[in-house]
Coordinates of C-alpha atoms in Angstrom, one line a residue:
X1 CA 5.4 -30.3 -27.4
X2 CA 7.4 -27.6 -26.1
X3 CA 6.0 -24.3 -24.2
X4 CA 7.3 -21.4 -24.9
X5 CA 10.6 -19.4 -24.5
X6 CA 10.2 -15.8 -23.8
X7 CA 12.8 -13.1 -24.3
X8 CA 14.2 -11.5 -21.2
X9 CA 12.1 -9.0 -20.1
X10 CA 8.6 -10.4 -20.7
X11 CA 8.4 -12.2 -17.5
X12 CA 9.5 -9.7 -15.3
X13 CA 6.5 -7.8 -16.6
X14 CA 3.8 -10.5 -16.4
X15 CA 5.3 -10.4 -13.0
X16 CA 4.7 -6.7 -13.0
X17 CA 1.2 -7.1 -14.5
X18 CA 0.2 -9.5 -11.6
X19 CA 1.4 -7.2 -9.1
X20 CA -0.9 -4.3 -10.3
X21 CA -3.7 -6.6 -10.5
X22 CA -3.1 -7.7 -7.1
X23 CA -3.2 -3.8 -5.9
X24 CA -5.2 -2.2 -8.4
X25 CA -8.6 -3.2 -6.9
X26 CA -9.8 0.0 -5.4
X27 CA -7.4 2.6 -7.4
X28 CA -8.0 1.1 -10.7
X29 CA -11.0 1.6 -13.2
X30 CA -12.7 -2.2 -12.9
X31 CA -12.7 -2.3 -16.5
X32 CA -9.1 -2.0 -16.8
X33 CA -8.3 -4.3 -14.1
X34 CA -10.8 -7.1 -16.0
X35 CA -8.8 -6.9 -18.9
X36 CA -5.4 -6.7 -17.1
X37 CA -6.7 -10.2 -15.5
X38 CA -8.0 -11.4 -19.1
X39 CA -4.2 -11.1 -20.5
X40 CA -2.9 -12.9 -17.8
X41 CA -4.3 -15.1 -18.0
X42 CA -4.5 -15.9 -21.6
X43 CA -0.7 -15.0 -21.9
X44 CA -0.4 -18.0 -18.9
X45 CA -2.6 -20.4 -21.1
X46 CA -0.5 -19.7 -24.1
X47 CA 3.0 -19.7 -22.7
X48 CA 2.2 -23.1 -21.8
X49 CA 1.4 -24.2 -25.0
X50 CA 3.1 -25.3 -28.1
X51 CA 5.5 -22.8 -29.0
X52 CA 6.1 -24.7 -32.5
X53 CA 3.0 -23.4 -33.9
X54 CA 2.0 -20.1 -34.8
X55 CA -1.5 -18.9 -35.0
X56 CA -2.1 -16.6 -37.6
X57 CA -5.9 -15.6 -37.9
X58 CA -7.6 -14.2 -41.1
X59 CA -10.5 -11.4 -39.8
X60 CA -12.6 -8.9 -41.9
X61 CA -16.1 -8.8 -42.5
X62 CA -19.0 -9.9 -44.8
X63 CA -17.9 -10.2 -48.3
X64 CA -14.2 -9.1 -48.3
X65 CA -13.1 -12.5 -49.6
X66 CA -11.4 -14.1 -46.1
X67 CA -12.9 -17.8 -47.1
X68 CA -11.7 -17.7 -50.7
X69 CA -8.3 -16.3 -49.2
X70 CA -8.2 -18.8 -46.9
X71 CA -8.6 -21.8 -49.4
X72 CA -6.0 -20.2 -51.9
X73 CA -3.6 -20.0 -49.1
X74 CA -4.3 -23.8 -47.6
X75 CA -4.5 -24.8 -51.6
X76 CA -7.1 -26.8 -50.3
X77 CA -11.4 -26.2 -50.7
X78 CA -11.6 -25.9 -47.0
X79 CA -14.1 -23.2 -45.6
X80 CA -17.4 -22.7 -47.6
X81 CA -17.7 -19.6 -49.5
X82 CA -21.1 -17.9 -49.9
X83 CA -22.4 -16.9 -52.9
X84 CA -25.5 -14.7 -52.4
X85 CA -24.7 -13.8 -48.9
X86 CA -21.0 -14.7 -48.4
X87 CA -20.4 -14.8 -44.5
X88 CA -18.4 -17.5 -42.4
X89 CA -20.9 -19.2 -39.0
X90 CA -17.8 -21.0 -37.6
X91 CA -13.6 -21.1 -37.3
X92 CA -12.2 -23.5 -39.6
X93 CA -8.2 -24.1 -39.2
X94 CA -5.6 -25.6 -41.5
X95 CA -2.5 -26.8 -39.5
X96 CA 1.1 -27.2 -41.5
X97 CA 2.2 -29.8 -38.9
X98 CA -0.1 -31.5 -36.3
X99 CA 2.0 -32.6 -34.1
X100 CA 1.8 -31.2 -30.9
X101 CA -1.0 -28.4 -32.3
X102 CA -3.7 -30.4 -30.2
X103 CA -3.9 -28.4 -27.0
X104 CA -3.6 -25.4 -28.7
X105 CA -6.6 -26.2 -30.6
X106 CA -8.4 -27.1 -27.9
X107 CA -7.6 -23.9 -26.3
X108 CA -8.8 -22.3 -29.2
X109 CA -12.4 -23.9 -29.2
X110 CA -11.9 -25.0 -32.6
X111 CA -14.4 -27.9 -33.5
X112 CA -12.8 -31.1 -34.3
X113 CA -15.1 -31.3 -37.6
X114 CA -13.4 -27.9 -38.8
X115 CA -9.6 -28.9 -38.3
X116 CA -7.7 -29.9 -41.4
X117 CA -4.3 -30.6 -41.8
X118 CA -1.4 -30.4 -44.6
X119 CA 0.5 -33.6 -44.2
X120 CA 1.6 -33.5 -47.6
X121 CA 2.8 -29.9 -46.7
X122 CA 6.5 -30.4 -47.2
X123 CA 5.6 -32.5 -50.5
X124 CA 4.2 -29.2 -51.8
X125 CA 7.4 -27.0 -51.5
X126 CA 5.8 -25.5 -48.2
X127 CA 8.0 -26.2 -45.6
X128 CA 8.3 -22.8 -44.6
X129 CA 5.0 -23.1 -43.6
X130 CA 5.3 -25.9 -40.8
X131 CA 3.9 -25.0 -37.7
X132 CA 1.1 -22.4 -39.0
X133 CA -2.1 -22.4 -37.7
X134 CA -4.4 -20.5 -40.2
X135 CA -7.8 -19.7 -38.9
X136 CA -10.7 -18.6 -41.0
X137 CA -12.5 -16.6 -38.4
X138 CA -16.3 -15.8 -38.9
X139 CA -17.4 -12.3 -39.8
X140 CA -17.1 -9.7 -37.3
X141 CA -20.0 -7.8 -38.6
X142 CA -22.5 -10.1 -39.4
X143 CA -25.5 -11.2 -36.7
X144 CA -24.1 -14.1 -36.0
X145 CA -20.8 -13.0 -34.9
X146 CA -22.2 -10.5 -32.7
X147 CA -24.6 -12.7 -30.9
X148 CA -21.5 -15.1 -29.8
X149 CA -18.4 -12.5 -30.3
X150 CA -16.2 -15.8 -31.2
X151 CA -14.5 -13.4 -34.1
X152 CA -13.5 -10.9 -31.2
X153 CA -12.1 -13.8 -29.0
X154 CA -10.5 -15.4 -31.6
X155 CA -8.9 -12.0 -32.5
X156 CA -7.3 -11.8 -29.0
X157 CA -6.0 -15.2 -28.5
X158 CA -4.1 -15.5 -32.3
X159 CA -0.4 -14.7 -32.7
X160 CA -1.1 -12.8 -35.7
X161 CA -3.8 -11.2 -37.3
X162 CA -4.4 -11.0 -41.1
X163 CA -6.8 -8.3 -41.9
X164 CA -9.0 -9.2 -44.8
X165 CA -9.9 -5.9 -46.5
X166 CA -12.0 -5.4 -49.7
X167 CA -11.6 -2.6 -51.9
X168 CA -15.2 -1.3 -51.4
X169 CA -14.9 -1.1 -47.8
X170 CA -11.6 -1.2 -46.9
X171 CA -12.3 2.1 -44.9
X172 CA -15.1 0.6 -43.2
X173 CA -16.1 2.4 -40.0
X174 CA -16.8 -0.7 -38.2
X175 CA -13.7 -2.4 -38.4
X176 CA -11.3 0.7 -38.3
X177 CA -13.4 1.8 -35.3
X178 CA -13.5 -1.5 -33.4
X179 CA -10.2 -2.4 -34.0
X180 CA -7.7 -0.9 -36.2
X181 CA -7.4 2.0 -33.8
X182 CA -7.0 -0.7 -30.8
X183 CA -3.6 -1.8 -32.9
X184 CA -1.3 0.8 -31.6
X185 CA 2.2 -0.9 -31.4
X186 CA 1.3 -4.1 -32.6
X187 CA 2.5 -3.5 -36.5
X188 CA 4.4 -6.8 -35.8
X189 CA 1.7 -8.9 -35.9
X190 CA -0.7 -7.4 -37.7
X191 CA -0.6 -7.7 -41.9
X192 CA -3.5 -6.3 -43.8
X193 CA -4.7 -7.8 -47.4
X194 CA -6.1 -6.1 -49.7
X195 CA -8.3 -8.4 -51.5
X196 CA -9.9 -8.3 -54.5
X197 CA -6.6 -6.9 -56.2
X198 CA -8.0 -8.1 -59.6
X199 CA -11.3 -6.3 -59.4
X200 CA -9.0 -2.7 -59.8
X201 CA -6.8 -1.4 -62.6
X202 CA -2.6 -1.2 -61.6
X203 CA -3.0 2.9 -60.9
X204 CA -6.0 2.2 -59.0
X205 CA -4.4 -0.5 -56.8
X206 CA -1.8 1.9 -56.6
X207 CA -3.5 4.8 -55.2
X208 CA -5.6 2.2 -52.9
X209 CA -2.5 0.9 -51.4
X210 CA -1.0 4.5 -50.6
X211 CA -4.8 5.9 -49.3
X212 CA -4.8 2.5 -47.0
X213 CA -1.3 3.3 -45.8
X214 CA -1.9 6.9 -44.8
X215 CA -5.1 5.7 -43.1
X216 CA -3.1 3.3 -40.9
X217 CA -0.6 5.4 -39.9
X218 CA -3.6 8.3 -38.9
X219 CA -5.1 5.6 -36.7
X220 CA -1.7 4.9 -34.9
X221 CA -0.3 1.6 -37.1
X222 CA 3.2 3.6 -37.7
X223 CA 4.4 0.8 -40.5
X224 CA 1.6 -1.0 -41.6
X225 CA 2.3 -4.4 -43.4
X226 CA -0.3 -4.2 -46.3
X227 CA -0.1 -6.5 -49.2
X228 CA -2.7 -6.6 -52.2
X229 CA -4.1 -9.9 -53.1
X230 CA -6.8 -12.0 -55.2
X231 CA -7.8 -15.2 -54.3
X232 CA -9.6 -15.4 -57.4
X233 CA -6.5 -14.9 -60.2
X234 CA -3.8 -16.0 -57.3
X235 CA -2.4 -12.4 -56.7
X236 CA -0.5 -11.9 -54.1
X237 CA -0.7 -15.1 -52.6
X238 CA 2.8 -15.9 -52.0
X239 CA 3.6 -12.6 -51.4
X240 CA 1.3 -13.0 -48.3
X241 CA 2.7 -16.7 -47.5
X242 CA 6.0 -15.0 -47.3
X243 CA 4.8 -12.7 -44.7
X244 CA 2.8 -15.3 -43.0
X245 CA 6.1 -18.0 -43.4
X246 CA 8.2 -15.6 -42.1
X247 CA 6.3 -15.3 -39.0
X248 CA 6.1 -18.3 -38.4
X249 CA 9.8 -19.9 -39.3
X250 CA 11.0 -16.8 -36.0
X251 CA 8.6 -18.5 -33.7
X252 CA 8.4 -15.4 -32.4
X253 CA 4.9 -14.0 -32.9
X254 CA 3.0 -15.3 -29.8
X255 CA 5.8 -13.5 -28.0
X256 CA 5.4 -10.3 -29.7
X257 CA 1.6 -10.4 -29.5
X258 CA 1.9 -10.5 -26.1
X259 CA 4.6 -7.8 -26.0
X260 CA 2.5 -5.5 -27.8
X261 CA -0.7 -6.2 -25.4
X262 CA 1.2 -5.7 -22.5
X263 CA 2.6 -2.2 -24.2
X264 CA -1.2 -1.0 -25.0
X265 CA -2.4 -2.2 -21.4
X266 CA 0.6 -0.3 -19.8
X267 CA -0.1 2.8 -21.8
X268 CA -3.8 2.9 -20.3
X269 CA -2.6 1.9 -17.1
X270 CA 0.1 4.5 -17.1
X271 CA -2.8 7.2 -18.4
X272 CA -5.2 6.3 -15.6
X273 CA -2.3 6.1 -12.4
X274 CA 0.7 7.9 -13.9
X275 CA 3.8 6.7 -12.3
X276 CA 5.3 10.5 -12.6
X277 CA 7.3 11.0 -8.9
X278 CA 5.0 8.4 -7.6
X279 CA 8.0 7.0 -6.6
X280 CA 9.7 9.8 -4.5
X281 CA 7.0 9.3 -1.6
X282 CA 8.0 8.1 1.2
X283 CA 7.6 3.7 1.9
X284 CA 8.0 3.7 5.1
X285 CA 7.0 6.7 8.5
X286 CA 10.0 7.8 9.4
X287 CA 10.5 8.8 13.1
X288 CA 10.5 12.5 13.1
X289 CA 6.8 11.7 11.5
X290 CA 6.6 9.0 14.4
X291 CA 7.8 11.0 16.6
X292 CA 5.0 14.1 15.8
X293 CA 2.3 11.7 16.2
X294 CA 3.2 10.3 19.7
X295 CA 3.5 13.9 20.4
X296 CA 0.3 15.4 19.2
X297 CA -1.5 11.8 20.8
X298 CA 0.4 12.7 24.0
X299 CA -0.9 16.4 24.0
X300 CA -4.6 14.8 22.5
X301 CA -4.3 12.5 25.9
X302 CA -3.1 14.9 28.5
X303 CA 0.1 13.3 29.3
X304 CA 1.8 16.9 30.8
X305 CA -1.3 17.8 33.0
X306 CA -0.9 13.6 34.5
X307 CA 2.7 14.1 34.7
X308 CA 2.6 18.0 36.6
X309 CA -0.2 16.0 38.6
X310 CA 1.8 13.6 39.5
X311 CA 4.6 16.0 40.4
X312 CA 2.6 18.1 42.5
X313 CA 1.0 15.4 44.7
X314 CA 4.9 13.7 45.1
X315 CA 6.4 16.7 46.2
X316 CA 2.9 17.3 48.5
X317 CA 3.0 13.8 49.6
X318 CA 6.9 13.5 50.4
X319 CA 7.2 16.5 52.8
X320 CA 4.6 14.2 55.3
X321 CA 8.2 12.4 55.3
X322 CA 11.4 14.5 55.1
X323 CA 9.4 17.6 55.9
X324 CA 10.6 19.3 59.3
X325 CA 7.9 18.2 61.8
X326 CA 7.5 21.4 63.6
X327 CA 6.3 23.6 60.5
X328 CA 4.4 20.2 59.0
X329 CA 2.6 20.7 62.4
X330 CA 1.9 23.4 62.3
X331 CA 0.5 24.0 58.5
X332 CA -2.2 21.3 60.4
X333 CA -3.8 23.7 61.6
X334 CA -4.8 25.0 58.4
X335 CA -6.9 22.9 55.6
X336 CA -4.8 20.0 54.0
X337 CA -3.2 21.2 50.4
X338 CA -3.4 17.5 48.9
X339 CA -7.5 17.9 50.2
X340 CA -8.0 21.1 48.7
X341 CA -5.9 19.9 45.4
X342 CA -8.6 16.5 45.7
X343 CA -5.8 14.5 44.9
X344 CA -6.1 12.3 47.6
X345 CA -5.7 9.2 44.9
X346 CA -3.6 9.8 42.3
X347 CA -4.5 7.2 40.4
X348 CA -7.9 8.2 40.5
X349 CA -7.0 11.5 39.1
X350 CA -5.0 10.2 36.5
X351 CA -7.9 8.1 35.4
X352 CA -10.0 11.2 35.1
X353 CA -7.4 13.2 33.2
X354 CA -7.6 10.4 30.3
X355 CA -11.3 9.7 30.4
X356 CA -13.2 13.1 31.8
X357 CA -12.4 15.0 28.2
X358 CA -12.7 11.8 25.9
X359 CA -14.9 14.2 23.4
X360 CA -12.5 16.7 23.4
X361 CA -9.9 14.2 22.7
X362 CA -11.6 12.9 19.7
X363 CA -11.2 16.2 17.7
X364 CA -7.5 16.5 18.8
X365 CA -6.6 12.8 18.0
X366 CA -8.3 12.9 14.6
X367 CA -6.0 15.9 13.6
X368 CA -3.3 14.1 14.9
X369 CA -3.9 11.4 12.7
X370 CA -5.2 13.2 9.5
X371 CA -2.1 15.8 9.5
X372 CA 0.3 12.4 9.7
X373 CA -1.8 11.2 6.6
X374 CA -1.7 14.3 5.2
X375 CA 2.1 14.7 5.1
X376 CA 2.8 11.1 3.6
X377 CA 0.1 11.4 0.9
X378 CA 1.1 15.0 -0.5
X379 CA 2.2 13.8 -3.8
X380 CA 0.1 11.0 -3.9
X381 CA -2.1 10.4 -6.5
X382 CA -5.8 11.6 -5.6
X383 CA -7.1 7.7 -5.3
X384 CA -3.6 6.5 -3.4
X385 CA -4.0 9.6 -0.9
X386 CA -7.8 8.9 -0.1
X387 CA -6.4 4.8 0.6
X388 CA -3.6 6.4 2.6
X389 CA -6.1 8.5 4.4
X390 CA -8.6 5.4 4.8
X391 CA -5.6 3.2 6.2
X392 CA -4.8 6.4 8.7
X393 CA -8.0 6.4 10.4
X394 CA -9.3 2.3 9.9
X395 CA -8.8 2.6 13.6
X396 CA -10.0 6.0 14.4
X397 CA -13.5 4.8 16.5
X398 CA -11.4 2.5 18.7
X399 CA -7.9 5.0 18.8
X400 CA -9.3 7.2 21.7
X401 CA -10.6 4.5 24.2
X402 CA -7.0 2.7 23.3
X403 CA -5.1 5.2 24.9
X404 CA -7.5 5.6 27.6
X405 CA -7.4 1.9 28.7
X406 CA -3.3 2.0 28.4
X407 CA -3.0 5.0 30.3
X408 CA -5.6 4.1 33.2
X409 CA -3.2 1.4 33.7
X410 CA -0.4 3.6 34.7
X411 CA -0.3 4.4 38.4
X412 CA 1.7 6.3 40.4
X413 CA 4.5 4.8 43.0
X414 CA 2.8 6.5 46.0
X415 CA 3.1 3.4 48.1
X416 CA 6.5 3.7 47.4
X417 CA 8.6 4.8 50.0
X418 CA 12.3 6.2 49.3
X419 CA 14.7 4.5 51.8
X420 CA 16.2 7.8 52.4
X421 CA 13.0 9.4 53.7
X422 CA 13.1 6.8 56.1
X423 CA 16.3 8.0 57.4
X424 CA 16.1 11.7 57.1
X425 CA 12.5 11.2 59.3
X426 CA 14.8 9.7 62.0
X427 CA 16.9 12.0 62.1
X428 CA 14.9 14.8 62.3
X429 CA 13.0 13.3 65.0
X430 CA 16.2 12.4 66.8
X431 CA 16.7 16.6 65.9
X432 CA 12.9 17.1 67.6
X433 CA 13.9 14.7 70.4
X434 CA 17.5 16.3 71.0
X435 CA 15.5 20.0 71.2
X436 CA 13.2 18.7 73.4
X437 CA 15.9 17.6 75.7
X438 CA 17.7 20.9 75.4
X439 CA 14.7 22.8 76.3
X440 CA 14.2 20.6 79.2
X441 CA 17.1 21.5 80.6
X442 CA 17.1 24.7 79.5
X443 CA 13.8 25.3 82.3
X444 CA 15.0 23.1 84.4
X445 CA 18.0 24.9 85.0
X446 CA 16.5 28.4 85.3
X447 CA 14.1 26.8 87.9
X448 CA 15.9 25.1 90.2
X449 CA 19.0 26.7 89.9
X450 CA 21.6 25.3 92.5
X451 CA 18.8 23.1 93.6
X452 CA 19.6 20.5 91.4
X453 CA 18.2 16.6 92.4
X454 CA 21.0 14.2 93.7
X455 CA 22.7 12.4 90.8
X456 CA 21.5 15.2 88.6
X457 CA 23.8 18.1 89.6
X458 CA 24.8 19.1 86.1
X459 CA 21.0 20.1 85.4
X460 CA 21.1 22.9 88.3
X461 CA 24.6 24.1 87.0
X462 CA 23.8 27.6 85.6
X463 CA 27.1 27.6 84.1
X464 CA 26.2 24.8 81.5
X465 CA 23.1 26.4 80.0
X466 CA 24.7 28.8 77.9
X467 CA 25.9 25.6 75.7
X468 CA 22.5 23.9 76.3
X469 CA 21.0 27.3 74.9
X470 CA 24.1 26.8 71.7
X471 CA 22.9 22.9 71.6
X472 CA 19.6 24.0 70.9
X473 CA 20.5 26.7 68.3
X474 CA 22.5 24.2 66.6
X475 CA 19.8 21.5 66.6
X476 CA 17.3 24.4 65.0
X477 CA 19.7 25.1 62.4
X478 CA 20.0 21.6 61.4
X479 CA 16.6 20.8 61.4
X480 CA 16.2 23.8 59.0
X481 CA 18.9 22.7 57.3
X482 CA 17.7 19.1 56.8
X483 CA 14.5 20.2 55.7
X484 CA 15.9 22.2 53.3
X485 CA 17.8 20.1 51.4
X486 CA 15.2 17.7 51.9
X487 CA 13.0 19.8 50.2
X488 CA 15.6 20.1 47.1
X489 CA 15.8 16.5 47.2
X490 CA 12.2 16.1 47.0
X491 CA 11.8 18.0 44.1
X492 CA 14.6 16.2 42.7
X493 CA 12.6 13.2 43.1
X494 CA 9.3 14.7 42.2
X495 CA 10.4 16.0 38.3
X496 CA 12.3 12.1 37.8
X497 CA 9.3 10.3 39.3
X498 CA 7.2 12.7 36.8
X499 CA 10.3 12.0 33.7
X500 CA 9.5 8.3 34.5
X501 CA 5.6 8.6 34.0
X502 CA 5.8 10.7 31.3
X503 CA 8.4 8.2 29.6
X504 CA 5.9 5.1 30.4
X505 CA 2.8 6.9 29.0
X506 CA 4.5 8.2 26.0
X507 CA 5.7 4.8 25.5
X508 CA 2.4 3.3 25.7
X509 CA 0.8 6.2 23.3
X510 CA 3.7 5.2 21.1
X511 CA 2.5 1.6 20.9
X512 CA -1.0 2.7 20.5
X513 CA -0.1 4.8 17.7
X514 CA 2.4 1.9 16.3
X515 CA -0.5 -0.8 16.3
X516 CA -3.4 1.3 15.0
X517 CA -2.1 3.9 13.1
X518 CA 1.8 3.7 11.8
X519 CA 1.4 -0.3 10.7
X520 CA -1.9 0.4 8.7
X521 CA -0.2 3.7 7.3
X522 CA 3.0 1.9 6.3
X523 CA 1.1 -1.3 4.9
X524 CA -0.8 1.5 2.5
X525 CA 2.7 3.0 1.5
X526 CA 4.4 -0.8 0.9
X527 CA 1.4 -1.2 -1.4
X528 CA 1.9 1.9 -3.3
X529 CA 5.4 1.7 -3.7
X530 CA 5.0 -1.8 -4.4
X531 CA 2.3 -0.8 -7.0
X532 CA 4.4 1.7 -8.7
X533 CA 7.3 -0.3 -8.7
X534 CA 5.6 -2.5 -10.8
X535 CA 4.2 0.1 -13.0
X536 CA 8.0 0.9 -14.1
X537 CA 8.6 -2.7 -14.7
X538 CA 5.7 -3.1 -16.8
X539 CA 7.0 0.3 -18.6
X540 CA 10.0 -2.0 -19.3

């Protein structure tokens, strides 16, 4: 037994087909999804079966003739026909060649007692015929087949459907209703008899056949097979063999079955999630949309109000250093700046920045979020947007306390001490020390002028403290000096210690945002694009 060959192109769109099942829970109608699963998995089951064989199904309902049909087709008295209430309880099945048709049958559900076989087949001139497997399905409209639906399930699984049609009720609501209009694009393997030829005149035939026709084509069969027949004077009945043989000598009616029930299912997916620009969105967040949301998170945080913080109490902080000691002693006298700014501990006022407003956060971070959500899902399809939105804020509860706990963790460098304050402090000391000296001097000379101790003669020389008087001038101006540009280079150091905060927050907001917003988001937009990728494959 051999399984069967499909044509390029049909396995990339089972392919498809799985892929939309896989996503479609959620976006598409259950319904839809349930029957999208139901051809999978029968075209799976049937691929793997004999492709030799050709099921080819004869359906209609009570009294159209399918049983007689049947037996003038098989040549053979093989399904019971009724006479005061004709209807068929169970499938019977004639098989032109059994070899390898047993799994298929099995598949089928057909009951060992109601298989027959033509061995003598190619001893009858029928050799066309090998590898048909004619059903004689019950009727669709009688009790019993709508207490057990096996007509309906039969009519799915079988290659090709003969339609059984008598000319009483051959535009029978019931069977145009349940299923004629369901054969949109499957003319290939559908065939419609109409039985009963001999019961009509020629013109009568005639005008049925072209009233059937423009029936067909006003329920969507564009180029309806329909051939008259009468099992009763043998009408017909090669005509419909040849249909039926042709069929089955292409081996290619499974395949087109399939084709065609893929192209219906596509067209009802395609109505209910259009693929349209689908497409066009975006699969992935780009950074300028990365970029906004570590922004607006920064902003929702208070990342500029830690950072000037932080700046403020450096600069504060560092003039205690490289600040020159004679105003610094001074401004002591008057209430400490870094006490009245109660930013004794920095990191404890960082920690308050992030935590003190968390319910004023919330509002900001959730519009952070939703317009990020917003701006990837504009041309979304309603159901895709409201995922994309879902996905956007799976971690919203847990998104503000996040930050909080990464930021808390970010402390300023105040036991840090530049090695250059070190220095400068020295020397301005050595400035304080070398004034001190001068001044000294400077008292000592006008004091004891010419009455300098022994060994210290050059401190009672009035002549020298002009230059002492110039050494302390000097010393003044480079104490200013000093603390001058120490006070540039403090600042210097207070806006890059403030860059480097600002750059460690931001990049821990960044991650935050990464982890619980950006990698749900961008899982949402692989499935969509993924989703309508597929849609176009199944398109074909």
């Amino acid at each position: 037994m051999s399984t069967m060959t499909t044509r390029p192109g049909l396995a990339p769109r089972l392919a498809a087909l799985t892929k939309i099942v896989e996503l479609g829970p959620g976006r598409l109608e259950p319904k839809l999804l349930a029957e999208a699963s139901t051809l999978l998995k029968r075209a799976g089951e049937r691929l793997k079966l004999s492709s030799e064989h050709t099921v080819v199904a004869l359906a209609g309902g009570t009294g159209s003739g399918k049983s007689s049909l049947f037996n003038a087709v098989s040549g053979l008295e093989l399904s019971p026909t009724g006479v005061r209430r004709p209807t068929t309880a169970r499938t019977h099945a004639c098989v032109w060649g059994l070899e390898g048709a047993g799994p298929l049958l099995d598949w089928l559900q057909i009951q060992e007692r109601h298989r027959f076989t033509r061995a003598s087949a190619l001893d009858r001139g029928e050799s066309q015929l090998h590898g048909l497997i004619l059903l004689d399905l019950p009727d669709h409209d009688s009790i019993r087949a709508l207490t057990d639906n096996e007509a309906d399930r039969l009519i799915g699984l079988a290659d090709l459907v003969v339609w059984v049609l008598d000319p009483q009720k051959y535009a029978d609501a019931s069977t145009h209703r349940r299923y004629v209009t369901e054969l949109a694009g499957h003319d290939a393997v559908t065939v419609f008899a109409l039985n009963q030829a001999d019961k009509l005149s020629p013109e009568e035939l005639a005008e049925l056949v072209i009233d059937l026709n423009d029936l067909l084509r006003r329920e969507g069969v564009e180029h309806p097979t329909v051939v008259p027949t009468s099992a009763t004077t043998g009408r017909g009945i090669d005509s419909l063999k040849s249909v039926v043989a042709a069929a089955v000598s292409r081996r290619r009616a499974a395949i087109q079955k399939m084709e065609a029930d893929l192209q219906r299912l596509e067209q009802r997916v395609a109505k209910s999630m259009p693929v349209g620009e689908a497409l066009s969105a975006p699969s992935t967040v780009d950074d300028a949309r990365r970029l906004g949301l570590t922004d607006a998170l920064c902003d929702a945080v208070g990342v500029p109000a830690v950072g000037e913080a932080m700046e403020n109490v450096y600069a504060e902080r560092s003039m205690q250093w490289v600040g020159w000691p004679y105003p610094r002693w001074i401004s002591k006298l008057r209430p400490d700046p870094v006490r009245t700014l109660r930013l004794q501990d920095v990191g404890d006022e960082i920690r308050g920045i992030t935590t003190g407003t968390v319910s004023a956060q919330t509002a900001e971070v959730v519009n952070a979020v939703q317009a990020l959500a917003d701006g990837l899902s504009a041309d979304m399809h309603p159901v895709w947007r409201t995922s994309l939105q879902h996905a956007a804020r799976s971690h919203l509860k847990q998104l503000p306390q996040a930050l909080t706990e990464e930021l808390s963790e970010v402390a300023p460098r105040l036991d840090h001490v530049p090695g250059w304050w070190w220095l400068l402090k020295i020397w301005q000391y050595l400035l304080v020390a070398a004034f001190v000296l001068g001044l000294g001097w400077l008292v000592t000379g006008l004091l004891f002028a010419g009455q300098s101790p022994a060994g210290f003669q050059l401190l009672g020389d009035t002549a020298a403290l002009p230059w002492v008087g110039l050494m302390m001038a000097s010393v003044l101006g480079l104490g200013v000096l000093s603390g001058i540009a120490a006070r540039n280079f403090v600042e210097l150091g207070a806006s890059k210690e403030r860059e480097r905060l600002e750059r460690e927050m931001r990049r821990r907001v960044a991650a935050v945002a990464e982890s619980s917003v950006v990698e749900p988001v961008e899982s949402e937009l692989g499935r969509h694009h993924a989703f309508y990728t597929a849609m176009r494959a199944l398109a074909g």
